[in-house]
Amino acid sequence: MTQAYQAQLDRLSEILLDLRPSGKDGFEGVFADALSRISGVPFRLAKSGDQFGIDGAAAYAEDAICFECKRYKKEPRYEDVLVKIDQLSSRKDEADLLWALACTASISTQLAAQLREKAERDGIEVLILDWTSDPPPLAVVLVKAGPPVIDKIVSLSEGVAKNELEEIFVAIREQEGFEVQTDKILKRLNAPETATIRAVAKNREWFADRFRNTDKARLDLGQPLAPNAAEVSHMTRAAE
């Protein structure tokens, strides 16, 4: 990474941190617009107050995507982020959800792991778009969304010239890992695909559990065949 490019990343971070944290005319609005443009999913922002773990959600339930924005200089406290999953779990319906975390700071490996583990228990997928790696995933989303996002940021900022932001966006787009990260993010934002992958995984897990236990196989499948069972169950011995 060259010093010039690092300076451009730092400048973009500074611009984002200078935005208002919430509302359509703040960081939340900028991210919602960018996410909508790259995913094709329209979003509505939540009202201030008790937001149940989300700052914005897809306008149509079948898209099953929501997001939380954290405009921080440093990594947010663990409890400030993990509590969002608890709040979301308490209100979500039966459909699988993809929860995107947009953060202007870097999320540590430990926090990311805890988030995914906590969310997975409730059928929630986590997509972390933070300020780590090169280029940062959050920057990738903004740059991929293109000129409309540049215009929005400029309109909401003081002392930010359009040509300055355009140069930063070009520098990020030219990074070797930009297209790879873009492809991965777009695949994760495909809500139907995400739901299908999770459903298949859960289905395999359910059958594997039954094939390891003859009692469960008899009760749920109507037959005592469990080829992966470690030992013969009490029910099987009784039947013999």
PDB file of C-alpha atoms in Angstrom:
ATOM      1  CA  MET A   1       0.000   0.000   0.000  1.00  0.00           C
ATOM      2  CA  THR A   2       1.502   3.327  -1.046  1.00  0.00           C
ATOM      3  CA  GLN A   3       1.519   6.353   1.207  1.00  0.00           C
ATOM      4  CA  ALA A   4      -0.629   8.237  -1.309  1.00  0.00           C
ATOM      5  CA  TYR A   5      -3.288   5.521  -1.310  1.00  0.00           C
ATOM      6  CA  GLN A   6      -3.226   5.260   2.494  1.00  0.00           C
ATOM      7  CA  ALA A   7      -3.754   9.014   2.660  1.00  0.00           C
ATOM      8  CA  GLN A   8      -6.783   8.674   0.383  1.00  0.00           C
ATOM      9  CA  LEU A   9      -8.288   5.933   2.577  1.00  0.00           C
ATOM     10  CA  ASP A  10      -7.693   8.063   5.651  1.00  0.00           C
ATOM     11  CA  ARG A  11      -9.357  11.008   3.948  1.00  0.00           C
ATOM     12  CA  LEU A  12     -12.445   8.952   3.045  1.00  0.00           C
ATOM     13  CA  SER A  13     -12.646   7.716   6.630  1.00  0.00           C
ATOM     14  CA  GLU A  14     -12.425  11.315   7.852  1.00  0.00           C
ATOM     15  CA  ILE A  15     -15.224  12.377   5.485  1.00  0.00           C
ATOM     16  CA  LEU A  16     -17.507   9.574   6.681  1.00  0.00           C
ATOM     17  CA  LEU A  17     -16.787  10.355  10.333  1.00  0.00           C
ATOM     18  CA  ASP A  18     -17.762  13.986   9.740  1.00  0.00           C
ATOM     19  CA  LEU A  19     -21.237  12.971   8.549  1.00  0.00           C
ATOM     20  CA  ARG A  20     -24.170  12.980  10.931  1.00  0.00           C
ATOM     21  CA  PRO A  21     -24.407   9.457  12.411  1.00  0.00           C
ATOM     22  CA  SER A  22     -28.118   8.863  11.718  1.00  0.00           C
ATOM     23  CA  GLY A  23     -31.014   9.780   9.465  1.00  0.00           C
ATOM     24  CA  LYS A  24     -31.367   9.982   5.704  1.00  0.00           C
ATOM     25  CA  ASP A  25     -29.033  12.993   5.648  1.00  0.00           C
ATOM     26  CA  GLY A  26     -26.314  11.208   7.589  1.00  0.00           C
ATOM     27  CA  PHE A  27     -24.125   8.108   7.486  1.00  0.00           C
ATOM     28  CA  GLU A  28     -27.164   5.827   7.720  1.00  0.00           C
ATOM     29  CA  GLY A  29     -28.721   7.449   4.663  1.00  0.00           C
ATOM     30  CA  VAL A  30     -25.503   7.266   2.648  1.00  0.00           C
ATOM     31  CA  PHE A  31     -25.041   3.590   3.470  1.00  0.00           C
ATOM     32  CA  ALA A  32     -28.704   2.774   2.766  1.00  0.00           C
ATOM     33  CA  ASP A  33     -28.449   4.404  -0.669  1.00  0.00           C
ATOM     34  CA  ALA A  34     -25.211   2.587  -1.483  1.00  0.00           C
ATOM     35  CA  LEU A  35     -26.513  -0.789  -0.322  1.00  0.00           C
ATOM     36  CA  SER A  36     -29.717  -0.324  -2.287  1.00  0.00           C
ATOM     37  CA  ARG A  37     -27.848   0.514  -5.480  1.00  0.00           C
ATOM     38  CA  ILE A  38     -25.556  -2.513  -5.392  1.00  0.00           C
ATOM     39  CA  SER A  39     -28.187  -5.000  -4.217  1.00  0.00           C
ATOM     40  CA  GLY A  40     -31.272  -3.730  -6.037  1.00  0.00           C
ATOM     41  CA  VAL A  41     -33.142  -3.832  -2.723  1.00  0.00           C
ATOM     42  CA  PRO A  42     -34.923  -0.659  -1.528  1.00  0.00           C
ATOM     43  CA  PHE A  43     -34.501   0.147   2.167  1.00  0.00           C
ATOM     44  CA  ARG A  44     -36.400   2.090   4.795  1.00  0.00           C
ATOM     45  CA  LEU A  45     -34.609   3.699   7.725  1.00  0.00           C
ATOM     46  CA  ALA A  46     -35.842   3.043  11.242  1.00  0.00           C
ATOM     47  CA  LYS A  47     -37.032   5.903  13.415  1.00  0.00           C
ATOM     48  CA  SER A  48     -34.837   7.031  16.267  1.00  0.00           C
ATOM     49  CA  GLY A  49     -35.378   5.329  19.598  1.00  0.00           C
ATOM     50  CA  ASP A  50     -35.773   1.612  20.184  1.00  0.00           C
ATOM     51  CA  GLN A  51     -34.795   0.178  16.804  1.00  0.00           C
ATOM     52  CA  PHE A  52     -34.603  -3.490  17.853  1.00  0.00           C
ATOM     53  CA  GLY A  53     -31.100  -3.968  16.486  1.00  0.00           C
ATOM     54  CA  ILE A  54     -31.528  -2.331  13.091  1.00  0.00           C
ATOM     55  CA  ASP A  55     -31.088   1.098  11.556  1.00  0.00           C
ATOM     56  CA  GLY A  56     -32.707   0.105   8.287  1.00  0.00           C
ATOM     57  CA  ALA A  57     -34.546  -2.792   6.682  1.00  0.00           C
ATOM     58  CA  ALA A  58     -35.605  -3.895   3.211  1.00  0.00           C
ATOM     59  CA  ALA A  59     -38.830  -2.278   2.064  1.00  0.00           C
ATOM     60  CA  TYR A  60     -40.197  -5.707   1.084  1.00  0.00           C
ATOM     61  CA  ALA A  61     -40.206  -8.595   3.567  1.00  0.00           C
ATOM     62  CA  GLU A  62     -39.173 -11.207   1.000  1.00  0.00           C
ATOM     63  CA  ASP A  63     -35.768  -9.517   0.612  1.00  0.00           C
ATOM     64  CA  ALA A  64     -34.970 -10.331   4.266  1.00  0.00           C
ATOM     65  CA  ILE A  65     -32.061  -7.909   4.630  1.00  0.00           C
ATOM     66  CA  CYS A  66     -31.487  -5.358   7.377  1.00  0.00           C
ATOM     67  CA  PHE A  67     -28.515  -3.334   8.587  1.00  0.00           C
ATOM     68  CA  GLU A  68     -26.962  -1.537  11.518  1.00  0.00           C
ATOM     69  CA  CYS A  69     -24.588   1.433  11.152  1.00  0.00           C
ATOM     70  CA  LYS A  70     -21.752   2.250  13.548  1.00  0.00           C
ATOM     71  CA  ARG A  71     -19.909   5.480  12.783  1.00  0.00           C
ATOM     72  CA  TYR A  72     -16.949   5.053  15.126  1.00  0.00           C
ATOM     73  CA  LYS A  73     -13.269   6.033  15.077  1.00  0.00           C
ATOM     74  CA  LYS A  74     -12.323   2.927  17.050  1.00  0.00           C
ATOM     75  CA  GLU A  75     -13.834  -0.546  17.266  1.00  0.00           C
ATOM     76  CA  PRO A  76     -17.176  -0.364  19.105  1.00  0.00           C
ATOM     77  CA  ARG A  77     -17.474  -2.040  22.485  1.00  0.00           C
ATOM     78  CA  TYR A  78     -18.433  -5.702  22.280  1.00  0.00           C
ATOM     79  CA  GLU A  79     -21.632  -5.200  24.262  1.00  0.00           C
ATOM     80  CA  ASP A  80     -22.760  -2.335  22.001  1.00  0.00           C
ATOM     81  CA  VAL A  81     -22.700  -4.652  18.996  1.00  0.00           C
ATOM     82  CA  LEU A  82     -23.655  -8.036  20.465  1.00  0.00           C
ATOM     83  CA  VAL A  83     -26.781  -6.572  22.061  1.00  0.00           C
ATOM     84  CA  LYS A  84     -28.040  -5.720  18.579  1.00  0.00           C
ATOM     85  CA  ILE A  85     -28.289  -9.418  17.722  1.00  0.00           C
ATOM     86  CA  ASP A  86     -30.284 -10.062  20.899  1.00  0.00           C
ATOM     87  CA  GLN A  87     -32.652  -7.213  20.040  1.00  0.00           C
ATOM     88  CA  LEU A  88     -33.048  -8.412  16.470  1.00  0.00           C
ATOM     89  CA  SER A  89     -33.668 -12.005  17.578  1.00  0.00           C
ATOM     90  CA  SER A  90     -36.470 -10.850  19.880  1.00  0.00           C
ATOM     91  CA  ARG A  91     -38.446  -9.291  17.032  1.00  0.00           C
ATOM     92  CA  LYS A  92     -37.642 -11.198  13.851  1.00  0.00           C
ATOM     93  CA  ASP A  93     -40.200 -13.441  12.142  1.00  0.00           C
ATOM     94  CA  GLU A  94     -39.585 -17.007  10.993  1.00  0.00           C
ATOM     95  CA  ALA A  95     -37.785 -15.999   7.781  1.00  0.00           C
ATOM     96  CA  ASP A  96     -34.006 -16.084   7.603  1.00  0.00           C
ATOM     97  CA  LEU A  97     -32.381 -12.685   7.742  1.00  0.00           C
ATOM     98  CA  LEU A  98     -29.145 -11.187   6.535  1.00  0.00           C
ATOM     99  CA  TRP A  99     -27.913  -8.554   9.002  1.00  0.00           C
ATOM    100  CA  ALA A 100     -25.242  -6.232   7.637  1.00  0.00           C
ATOM    101  CA  LEU A 101     -23.033  -4.315  10.042  1.00  0.00           C
ATOM    102  CA  ALA A 102     -21.594  -1.157   8.492  1.00  0.00           C
ATOM    103  CA  CYS A 103     -18.789   0.243  10.616  1.00  0.00           C
ATOM    104  CA  THR A 104     -16.260   2.998   9.934  1.00  0.00           C
ATOM    105  CA  ALA A 105     -13.793   1.254  12.266  1.00  0.00           C
ATOM    106  CA  SER A 106     -12.221  -2.193  12.107  1.00  0.00           C
ATOM    107  CA  ILE A 107     -14.062  -5.112  13.709  1.00  0.00           C
ATOM    108  CA  SER A 108     -11.698  -7.567  15.383  1.00  0.00           C
ATOM    109  CA  THR A 109     -11.622 -11.249  14.516  1.00  0.00           C
ATOM    110  CA  GLN A 110     -12.830 -12.090  18.030  1.00  0.00           C
ATOM    111  CA  LEU A 111     -15.858  -9.806  17.860  1.00  0.00           C
ATOM    112  CA  ALA A 112     -16.706 -10.991  14.347  1.00  0.00           C
ATOM    113  CA  ALA A 113     -16.627 -14.627  15.526  1.00  0.00           C
ATOM    114  CA  GLN A 114     -18.870 -13.876  18.511  1.00  0.00           C
ATOM    115  CA  LEU A 115     -21.328 -12.012  16.317  1.00  0.00           C
ATOM    116  CA  ARG A 116     -21.628 -14.871  13.838  1.00  0.00           C
ATOM    117  CA  GLU A 117     -21.913 -17.529  16.539  1.00  0.00           C
ATOM    118  CA  LYS A 118     -24.592 -15.585  18.400  1.00  0.00           C
ATOM    119  CA  ALA A 119     -26.558 -14.805  15.241  1.00  0.00           C
ATOM    120  CA  GLU A 120     -26.370 -18.306  13.769  1.00  0.00           C
ATOM    121  CA  ARG A 121     -28.342 -19.752  16.691  1.00  0.00           C
ATOM    122  CA  ASP A 122     -31.312 -17.641  15.593  1.00  0.00           C
ATOM    123  CA  GLY A 123     -31.014 -18.187  11.848  1.00  0.00           C
ATOM    124  CA  ILE A 124     -29.454 -14.784  11.197  1.00  0.00           C
ATOM    125  CA  GLU A 125     -26.640 -14.360   8.686  1.00  0.00           C
ATOM    126  CA  VAL A 126     -24.050 -11.671   9.449  1.00  0.00           C
ATOM    127  CA  LEU A 127     -22.264  -9.582   6.810  1.00  0.00           C
ATOM    128  CA  ILE A 128     -19.558  -7.344   8.279  1.00  0.00           C
ATOM    129  CA  LEU A 129     -18.730  -4.282   6.195  1.00  0.00           C
ATOM    130  CA  ASP A 130     -16.083  -2.526   8.231  1.00  0.00           C
ATOM    131  CA  TRP A 131     -12.819  -0.639   7.780  1.00  0.00           C
ATOM    132  CA  THR A 132     -10.403  -3.544   7.579  1.00  0.00           C
ATOM    133  CA  SER A 133      -8.455  -5.351   4.841  1.00  0.00           C
ATOM    134  CA  ASP A 134      -7.576  -3.648   1.555  1.00  0.00           C
ATOM    135  CA  PRO A 135      -9.723  -2.158   0.301  1.00  0.00           C
ATOM    136  CA  PRO A 136     -12.080  -1.899   3.299  1.00  0.00           C
ATOM    137  CA  PRO A 137     -15.413  -3.698   2.664  1.00  0.00           C
ATOM    138  CA  LEU A 138     -17.394  -0.585   3.608  1.00  0.00           C
ATOM    139  CA  ALA A 139     -15.414   1.447   1.075  1.00  0.00           C
ATOM    140  CA  VAL A 140     -16.044  -1.246  -1.550  1.00  0.00           C
ATOM    141  CA  VAL A 141     -19.808  -0.888  -1.108  1.00  0.00           C
ATOM    142  CA  LEU A 142     -19.660   2.900  -1.425  1.00  0.00           C
ATOM    143  CA  VAL A 143     -17.375   2.833  -4.457  1.00  0.00           C
ATOM    144  CA  LYS A 144     -19.379   0.115  -6.222  1.00  0.00           C
ATOM    145  CA  ALA A 145     -22.513   2.254  -5.836  1.00  0.00           C
ATOM    146  CA  GLY A 146     -20.749   4.934  -7.855  1.00  0.00           C
ATOM    147  CA  PRO A 147     -21.422   8.599  -8.713  1.00  0.00           C
ATOM    148  CA  PRO A 148     -24.808   8.936  -6.944  1.00  0.00           C
ATOM    149  CA  VAL A 149     -23.129   8.154  -3.625  1.00  0.00           C
ATOM    150  CA  ILE A 150     -20.364  10.655  -4.370  1.00  0.00           C
ATOM    151  CA  ASP A 151     -23.004  13.317  -5.040  1.00  0.00           C
ATOM    152  CA  LYS A 152     -24.848  12.483  -1.822  1.00  0.00           C
ATOM    153  CA  ILE A 153     -21.730  12.607   0.335  1.00  0.00           C
ATOM    154  CA  VAL A 154     -20.647  15.914  -1.210  1.00  0.00           C
ATOM    155  CA  SER A 155     -24.096  17.407  -0.652  1.00  0.00           C
ATOM    156  CA  LEU A 156     -23.998  16.444   3.028  1.00  0.00           C
ATOM    157  CA  SER A 157     -20.403  17.485   3.695  1.00  0.00           C
ATOM    158  CA  GLU A 158     -18.559  20.747   4.177  1.00  0.00           C
ATOM    159  CA  GLY A 159     -15.243  21.309   2.440  1.00  0.00           C
ATOM    160  CA  VAL A 160     -15.442  18.130   0.346  1.00  0.00           C
ATOM    161  CA  ALA A 161     -14.930  18.669  -3.365  1.00  0.00           C
ATOM    162  CA  LYS A 162     -16.536  16.289  -5.834  1.00  0.00           C
ATOM    163  CA  ASN A 163     -13.311  15.780  -7.786  1.00  0.00           C
ATOM    164  CA  GLU A 164     -11.463  14.890  -4.573  1.00  0.00           C
ATOM    165  CA  LEU A 165     -13.965  12.155  -3.753  1.00  0.00           C
ATOM    166  CA  GLU A 166     -13.941  10.932  -7.352  1.00  0.00           C
ATOM    167  CA  GLU A 167     -10.154  10.496  -7.193  1.00  0.00           C
ATOM    168  CA  ILE A 168     -10.450   8.518  -3.970  1.00  0.00           C
ATOM    169  CA  PHE A 169     -13.125   6.262  -5.456  1.00  0.00           C
ATOM    170  CA  VAL A 170     -10.985   5.615  -8.561  1.00  0.00           C
ATOM    171  CA  ALA A 171      -7.979   4.709  -6.393  1.00  0.00           C
ATOM    172  CA  ILE A 172     -10.037   2.203  -4.390  1.00  0.00           C
ATOM    173  CA  ARG A 173     -11.620   0.705  -7.513  1.00  0.00           C
ATOM    174  CA  GLU A 174      -8.164   0.124  -9.011  1.00  0.00           C
ATOM    175  CA  GLN A 175      -6.988  -1.961  -6.055  1.00  0.00           C
ATOM    176  CA  GLU A 176      -6.269  -5.597  -6.841  1.00  0.00           C
ATOM    177  CA  GLY A 177      -8.793  -6.972  -4.353  1.00  0.00           C
ATOM    178  CA  PHE A 178     -11.680  -4.686  -5.285  1.00  0.00           C
ATOM    179  CA  GLU A 179     -13.496  -6.962  -7.752  1.00  0.00           C
ATOM    180  CA  VAL A 180     -12.988 -10.062  -5.592  1.00  0.00           C
ATOM    181  CA  GLN A 181     -14.493  -8.341  -2.566  1.00  0.00           C
ATOM    182  CA  THR A 182     -17.322  -6.920  -4.669  1.00  0.00           C
ATOM    183  CA  ASP A 183     -18.274 -10.376  -5.932  1.00  0.00           C
ATOM    184  CA  LYS A 184     -18.292 -11.831  -2.418  1.00  0.00           C
ATOM    185  CA  ILE A 185     -20.421  -9.012  -1.032  1.00  0.00           C
ATOM    186  CA  LEU A 186     -22.927  -9.212  -3.875  1.00  0.00           C
ATOM    187  CA  LYS A 187     -23.319 -12.973  -3.401  1.00  0.00           C
ATOM    188  CA  ARG A 188     -24.000 -12.491   0.302  1.00  0.00           C
ATOM    189  CA  LEU A 189     -26.590  -9.835  -0.477  1.00  0.00           C
ATOM    190  CA  ASN A 190     -28.537 -12.286  -2.613  1.00  0.00           C
ATOM    191  CA  ALA A 191     -31.226 -12.929   0.012  1.00  0.00           C
ATOM    192  CA  PRO A 192     -32.938 -15.909  -1.703  1.00  0.00           C
ATOM    193  CA  GLU A 193     -29.554 -17.582  -2.245  1.00  0.00           C
ATOM    194  CA  THR A 194     -28.556 -16.972   1.367  1.00  0.00           C
ATOM    195  CA  ALA A 195     -31.818 -18.438   2.643  1.00  0.00           C
ATOM    196  CA  THR A 196     -31.442 -21.513   0.417  1.00  0.00           C
ATOM    197  CA  ILE A 197     -27.868 -22.168   1.529  1.00  0.00           C
ATOM    198  CA  ARG A 198     -28.877 -21.909   5.199  1.00  0.00           C
ATOM    199  CA  ALA A 199     -31.924 -24.163   4.652  1.00  0.00           C
ATOM    200  CA  VAL A 200     -29.793 -26.839   2.967  1.00  0.00           C
ATOM    201  CA  ALA A 201     -27.205 -26.662   5.756  1.00  0.00           C
ATOM    202  CA  LYS A 202     -29.872 -26.983   8.444  1.00  0.00           C
ATOM    203  CA  ASN A 203     -31.477 -29.877   6.583  1.00  0.00           C
ATOM    204  CA  ARG A 204     -28.166 -31.756   6.412  1.00  0.00           C
ATOM    205  CA  GLU A 205     -27.537 -31.067  10.087  1.00  0.00           C
ATOM    206  CA  TRP A 206     -30.980 -32.434  11.005  1.00  0.00           C
ATOM    207  CA  PHE A 207     -30.528 -35.674   9.033  1.00  0.00           C
ATOM    208  CA  ALA A 208     -26.969 -36.159  10.302  1.00  0.00           C
ATOM    209  CA  ASP A 209     -28.251 -35.895  13.858  1.00  0.00           C
ATOM    210  CA  ARG A 210     -30.928 -38.551  13.205  1.00  0.00           C
ATOM    211  CA  PHE A 211     -28.452 -40.875  11.502  1.00  0.00           C
ATOM    212  CA  ARG A 212     -26.280 -40.754  14.625  1.00  0.00           C
ATOM    213  CA  ASN A 213     -29.056 -41.781  17.007  1.00  0.00           C
ATOM    214  CA  THR A 214     -31.386 -44.752  16.527  1.00  0.00           C
ATOM    215  CA  ASP A 215     -33.943 -43.389  19.005  1.00  0.00           C
ATOM    216  CA  LYS A 216     -34.302 -40.138  17.039  1.00  0.00           C
ATOM    217  CA  ALA A 217     -34.338 -42.050  13.751  1.00  0.00           C
ATOM    218  CA  ARG A 218     -37.201 -44.243  14.996  1.00  0.00           C
ATOM    219  CA  LEU A 219     -39.199 -41.267  16.329  1.00  0.00           C
ATOM    220  CA  ASP A 220     -38.662 -38.841  13.441  1.00  0.00           C
ATOM    221  CA  LEU A 221     -38.131 -41.140  10.451  1.00  0.00           C
ATOM    222  CA  GLY A 222     -40.244 -44.123  11.470  1.00  0.00           C
ATOM    223  CA  GLN A 223     -37.342 -46.584  11.289  1.00  0.00           C
ATOM    224  CA  PRO A 224     -34.409 -47.424  13.612  1.00  0.00           C
ATOM    225  CA  LEU A 225     -31.673 -47.288  10.959  1.00  0.00           C
ATOM    226  CA  ALA A 226     -28.910 -44.937  12.104  1.00  0.00           C
ATOM    227  CA  PRO A 227     -25.692 -45.920  10.287  1.00  0.00           C
ATOM    228  CA  ASN A 228     -23.606 -43.350  12.139  1.00  0.00           C
ATOM    229  CA  ALA A 229     -24.786 -44.313  15.626  1.00  0.00           C
ATOM    230  CA  ALA A 230     -21.950 -44.968  18.069  1.00  0.00           C
ATOM    231  CA  GLU A 231     -23.847 -47.713  19.867  1.00  0.00           C
ATOM    232  CA  VAL A 232     -27.183 -49.509  19.915  1.00  0.00           C
ATOM    233  CA  SER A 233     -29.875 -47.519  21.685  1.00  0.00           C
ATOM    234  CA  HIS A 234     -32.100 -48.677  24.551  1.00  0.00           C
ATOM    235  CA  MET A 235     -35.136 -48.553  22.253  1.00  0.00           C
ATOM    236  CA  THR A 236     -33.404 -50.858  19.746  1.00  0.00           C
ATOM    237  CA  ARG A 237     -32.487 -53.363  22.465  1.00  0.00           C
ATOM    238  CA  ALA A 238     -36.081 -53.321  23.732  1.00  0.00           C
ATOM    239  CA  ALA A 239     -37.361 -53.970  20.224  1.00  0.00           C
ATOM    240  CA  GLU A 240     -35.026 -56.958  19.908  1.00  0.00           C
TER     241      GLU A 240
END
